[in-house]
Amino acid sequence: MALILDPNSPAPENGAAAGDLIKESNTETFVADVIEASMEVPVIVDFWAPWCGPCKTLGPALEKLVRNAGGLVKLVKVNVDENRELAMQMNVQSIPAVFGFRDGRPVDGFAGAVPESQLKSFLDRLTGGAKAPIDQALEAAKQALDGGDPATASQYYGAVLGQDPANAPAIAGLLRCFLASGDIDQAQQAIAQLPDEMKTNAEVAAAISAIELSQQGGVLTDLEPLHDRLQADADDHQARFELAVAMYGEGKAEEAIEELVEIVRRDREWNEGAARNQLVKIFDALGPADPRTAKGRRKLSSVLFS
């Protein structure tokens, strides 16, 4: 429990963390920096060079993960131009070359720049799957939000963002906290400040969709007139669309999906595909793991490809 980022404490300064967790090494200090140090905590060794293009991508990504790991692992960087003999001893044939040391010996490694997902898998293997403080804080935040406590959740998400301002799960979680608290204005301000590339992240996009949908629903309080219109004319797509929007606003996502799929079944191109677009927003807002999303996508596919 002590490892979880305390939402009431200031986030650690990255510069200080880097001084303890990330360092340059050479042939003379390699034994102390890596072999001996890895007896206490796993050590990642990054062989790089200033002229290496992929190194300029991999290096910062490794540093970010190590900082976020909060002491579970250390990073040692070795310039191959200045330490050719050491690179030969480690059989480094191309760079970047990365080794994971534990208990005084190399236990894992890879060559070349790899995606962040693979870096995280590498880190998990090296640390035995131990949870970093940021991951623990994200789990605590999700539990609080799912438990109906957005205030506590937002504190945890804020603590994560204090250490990692570009953490997409924390950004998405904070947006959902604003939504759960009814603070739509603050949510929209936060969205406006996000870089475009962050808005395309799956989790962030889903949170944005949820906020947009919340603005559509909840306007109508009496749905009976809409039901009457559909009773009189089952092809009144505007009435069915408004009914679906209102249903979603009342928390009846599955019923809303049913009505929108019905519009697509009757006229998939109605209002420039408005029903399909609304379904996509709902699926994004619910998330791919929600059973209502999977069920709704199956029904939509059945209609589109029948």
mmCIF file of N, CA, C and O in Angstrom, residues 169-207:
data_model
loop_
_atom_site.group_PDB
_atom_site.id
_atom_site.type_symbol
_atom_site.label_atom_id
_atom_site.label_comp_id
_atom_site.label_asym_id
_atom_site.label_seq_id
_atom_site.Cartn_x
_atom_site.Cartn_y
_atom_site.Cartn_z
ATOM 1 N N PRO A 169 -4.421 6.912 -19.743
ATOM 2 C CA PRO A 169 -5.462 6.375 -18.852
ATOM 3 C C PRO A 169 -5.870 7.365 -17.763
ATOM 4 O O PRO A 169 -7.051 7.435 -17.390
ATOM 5 N N ALA A 170 -4.903 8.129 -17.253
ATOM 6 C CA ALA A 170 -5.228 9.112 -16.216
ATOM 7 C C ALA A 170 -6.029 10.273 -16.791
ATOM 8 O O ALA A 170 -6.960 10.777 -16.146
ATOM 9 N N ILE A 171 -5.679 10.703 -17.999
ATOM 10 C CA ILE A 171 -6.438 11.777 -18.643
ATOM 11 C C ILE A 171 -7.871 11.326 -18.888
ATOM 12 O O ILE A 171 -8.835 12.043 -18.584
ATOM 13 N N ALA A 172 -8.022 10.114 -19.431
ATOM 14 C CA ALA A 172 -9.366 9.588 -19.690
ATOM 15 C C ALA A 172 -10.144 9.440 -18.386
ATOM 16 O O ALA A 172 -11.336 9.774 -18.313
ATOM 17 N N GLY A 173 -9.473 8.948 -17.352
ATOM 18 C CA GLY A 173 -10.138 8.763 -16.066
ATOM 19 C C GLY A 173 -10.589 10.079 -15.463
ATOM 20 O O GLY A 173 -11.692 10.180 -14.907
ATOM 21 N N LEU A 174 -9.747 11.103 -15.581
ATOM 22 C CA LEU A 174 -10.102 12.411 -15.028
ATOM 23 C C LEU A 174 -11.305 12.999 -15.766
ATOM 24 O O LEU A 174 -12.198 13.599 -15.145
ATOM 25 N N LEU A 175 -11.352 12.808 -17.082
ATOM 26 C CA LEU A 175 -12.514 13.282 -17.851
ATOM 27 C C LEU A 175 -13.787 12.588 -17.380
ATOM 28 O O LEU A 175 -14.844 13.212 -17.246
ATOM 29 N N ARG A 176 -13.682 11.292 -17.097
ATOM 30 C CA ARG A 176 -14.859 10.550 -16.615
ATOM 31 C C ARG A 176 -15.246 10.990 -15.202
ATOM 32 O O ARG A 176 -16.422 10.944 -14.832
ATOM 33 N N CYS A 177 -14.257 11.435 -14.425
ATOM 34 C CA CYS A 177 -14.569 11.986 -13.099
ATOM 35 C C CYS A 177 -15.378 13.273 -13.236
ATOM 36 O O CYS A 177 -16.347 13.489 -12.496
ATOM 37 N N PHE A 178 -14.969 14.133 -14.164
ATOM 38 C CA PHE A 178 -15.730 15.355 -14.410
ATOM 39 C C PHE A 178 -17.163 15.018 -14.823
ATOM 40 O O PHE A 178 -18.126 15.644 -14.359
ATOM 41 N N LEU A 179 -17.300 14.011 -15.683
ATOM 42 C CA LEU A 179 -18.620 13.600 -16.138
ATOM 43 C C LEU A 179 -19.459 13.071 -14.986
ATOM 44 O O LEU A 179 -20.631 13.451 -14.824
ATOM 45 N N ALA A 180 -18.857 12.221 -14.154
ATOM 46 C CA ALA A 180 -19.585 11.641 -13.027
ATOM 47 C C ALA A 180 -19.989 12.702 -12.015
ATOM 48 O O ALA A 180 -21.007 12.567 -11.324
ATOM 49 N N SER A 181 -19.195 13.771 -11.923
ATOM 50 C CA SER A 181 -19.492 14.858 -10.982
ATOM 51 C C SER A 181 -20.440 15.894 -11.583
ATOM 52 O O SER A 181 -20.829 16.842 -10.898
ATOM 53 N N GLY A 182 -20.752 15.730 -12.868
ATOM 54 C CA GLY A 182 -21.625 16.697 -13.528
ATOM 55 C C GLY A 182 -20.934 17.980 -13.910
ATOM 56 O O GLY A 182 -21.594 18.973 -14.249
ATOM 57 N N ASP A 183 -19.598 17.986 -13.870
ATOM 58 C CA ASP A 183 -18.848 19.200 -14.186
ATOM 59 C C ASP A 183 -18.461 19.182 -15.660
ATOM 60 O O ASP A 183 -17.283 19.027 -16.029
ATOM 61 N N ILE A 184 -19.447 19.348 -16.519
ATOM 62 C CA ILE A 184 -19.231 19.253 -17.954
ATOM 63 C C ILE A 184 -18.377 20.412 -18.471
ATOM 64 O O ILE A 184 -17.552 20.229 -19.372
ATOM 65 N N ASP A 185 -18.543 21.597 -17.918
ATOM 66 C CA ASP A 185 -17.754 22.747 -18.362
ATOM 67 C C ASP A 185 -16.263 22.487 -18.172
ATOM 68 O O ASP A 185 -15.451 22.764 -19.065
ATOM 69 N N GLN A 186 -15.907 21.955 -17.004
ATOM 70 C CA GLN A 186 -14.498 21.673 -16.747
ATOM 71 C C GLN A 186 -13.993 20.563 -17.666
ATOM 72 O O GLN A 186 -12.850 20.602 -18.138
ATOM 73 N N ALA A 187 -14.846 19.586 -17.928
ATOM 74 C CA ALA A 187 -14.475 18.511 -18.840
ATOM 75 C C ALA A 187 -14.193 19.069 -20.232
ATOM 76 O O ALA A 187 -13.188 18.713 -20.867
ATOM 77 N N GLN A 188 -15.051 19.962 -20.709
ATOM 78 C CA GLN A 188 -14.874 20.525 -22.043
ATOM 79 C C GLN A 188 -13.625 21.408 -22.103
ATOM 80 O O GLN A 188 -12.924 21.435 -23.120
ATOM 81 N N GLN A 189 -13.328 22.110 -21.027
ATOM 82 C CA GLN A 189 -12.110 22.912 -20.986
ATOM 83 C C GLN A 189 -10.881 22.019 -21.063
ATOM 84 O O GLN A 189 -9.905 22.328 -21.763
ATOM 85 N N ALA A 190 -10.932 20.906 -20.327
ATOM 86 C CA ALA A 190 -9.804 19.978 -20.342
ATOM 87 C C ALA A 190 -9.615 19.367 -21.731
ATOM 88 O O ALA A 190 -8.487 19.235 -22.216
ATOM 89 N N ILE A 191 -10.720 19.014 -22.385
ATOM 90 C CA ILE A 191 -10.644 18.433 -23.730
ATOM 91 C C ILE A 191 -10.037 19.429 -24.704
ATOM 92 O O ILE A 191 -9.210 19.075 -25.550
ATOM 93 N N ALA A 192 -10.440 20.692 -24.591
ATOM 94 C CA ALA A 192 -9.943 21.730 -25.504
ATOM 95 C C ALA A 192 -8.432 21.910 -25.388
ATOM 96 O O ALA A 192 -7.770 22.318 -26.353
ATOM 97 N N GLN A 193 -7.875 21.603 -24.228
ATOM 98 C CA GLN A 193 -6.445 21.793 -24.004
ATOM 99 C C GLN A 193 -5.610 20.584 -24.429
ATOM 100 O O GLN A 193 -4.381 20.648 -24.454
ATOM 101 N N LEU A 194 -6.276 19.480 -24.779
ATOM 102 C CA LEU A 194 -5.543 18.272 -25.147
ATOM 103 C C LEU A 194 -4.953 18.397 -26.553
ATOM 104 O O LEU A 194 -5.597 18.910 -27.457
ATOM 105 N N PRO A 195 -3.735 17.882 -26.755
ATOM 106 C CA PRO A 195 -3.195 17.817 -28.122
ATOM 107 C C PRO A 195 -4.045 16.885 -28.978
ATOM 108 O O PRO A 195 -4.660 15.945 -28.457
ATOM 109 N N ASP A 196 -4.072 17.127 -30.275
ATOM 110 C CA ASP A 196 -4.895 16.326 -31.164
ATOM 111 C C ASP A 196 -4.538 14.848 -31.096
ATOM 112 O O ASP A 196 -5.419 13.988 -31.145
ATOM 113 N N GLU A 197 -3.244 14.543 -30.979
ATOM 114 C CA GLU A 197 -2.849 13.131 -30.950
ATOM 115 C C GLU A 197 -3.358 12.430 -29.697
ATOM 116 O O GLU A 197 -3.659 11.239 -29.722
ATOM 117 N N MET A 198 -3.486 13.161 -28.590
ATOM 118 C CA MET A 198 -4.009 12.566 -27.370
ATOM 119 C C MET A 198 -5.500 12.261 -27.522
ATOM 120 O O MET A 198 -5.999 11.261 -26.987
ATOM 121 N N LYS A 199 -6.210 13.086 -28.265
ATOM 122 C CA LYS A 199 -7.646 12.874 -28.452
ATOM 123 C C LYS A 199 -7.937 11.615 -29.251
ATOM 124 O O LYS A 199 -9.048 11.094 -29.205
ATOM 125 N N THR A 200 -6.944 11.123 -29.982
ATOM 126 C CA THR A 200 -7.141 9.906 -30.769
ATOM 127 C C THR A 200 -6.822 8.646 -29.972
ATOM 128 O O THR A 200 -7.089 7.543 -30.450
ATOM 129 N N ASN A 201 -6.264 8.789 -28.791
ATOM 130 C CA ASN A 201 -6.031 7.618 -27.939
ATOM 131 C C ASN A 201 -7.359 6.958 -27.619
ATOM 132 O O ASN A 201 -8.352 7.641 -27.340
ATOM 133 N N ALA A 202 -7.400 5.633 -27.667
ATOM 134 C CA ALA A 202 -8.672 4.910 -27.532
ATOM 135 C C ALA A 202 -9.394 5.250 -26.230
ATOM 136 O O ALA A 202 -10.608 5.512 -26.232
ATOM 137 N N GLU A 203 -8.674 5.256 -25.107
ATOM 138 C CA GLU A 203 -9.314 5.519 -23.819
ATOM 139 C C GLU A 203 -9.793 6.961 -23.718
ATOM 140 O O GLU A 203 -10.885 7.234 -23.205
ATOM 141 N N VAL A 204 -8.984 7.878 -24.197
ATOM 142 C CA VAL A 204 -9.359 9.295 -24.144
ATOM 143 C C VAL A 204 -10.532 9.559 -25.079
ATOM 144 O O VAL A 204 -11.483 10.267 -24.716
ATOM 145 N N ALA A 205 -10.487 8.982 -26.287
ATOM 146 C CA ALA A 205 -11.584 9.158 -27.239
ATOM 147 C C ALA A 205 -12.889 8.617 -26.682
ATOM 148 O O ALA A 205 -13.962 9.206 -26.881
ATOM 149 N N ALA A 206 -12.803 7.496 -25.955
ATOM 150 C CA ALA A 206 -14.005 6.924 -25.349
ATOM 151 C C ALA A 206 -14.583 7.851 -24.293
ATOM 152 O O ALA A 206 -15.806 8.036 -24.198
ATOM 153 N N ALA A 207 -13.715 8.464 -23.488
ATOM 154 C CA ALA A 207 -14.191 9.396 -22.465
ATOM 155 C C ALA A 207 -14.817 10.639 -23.104
ATOM 156 O O ALA A 207 -15.846 11.146 -22.636
#
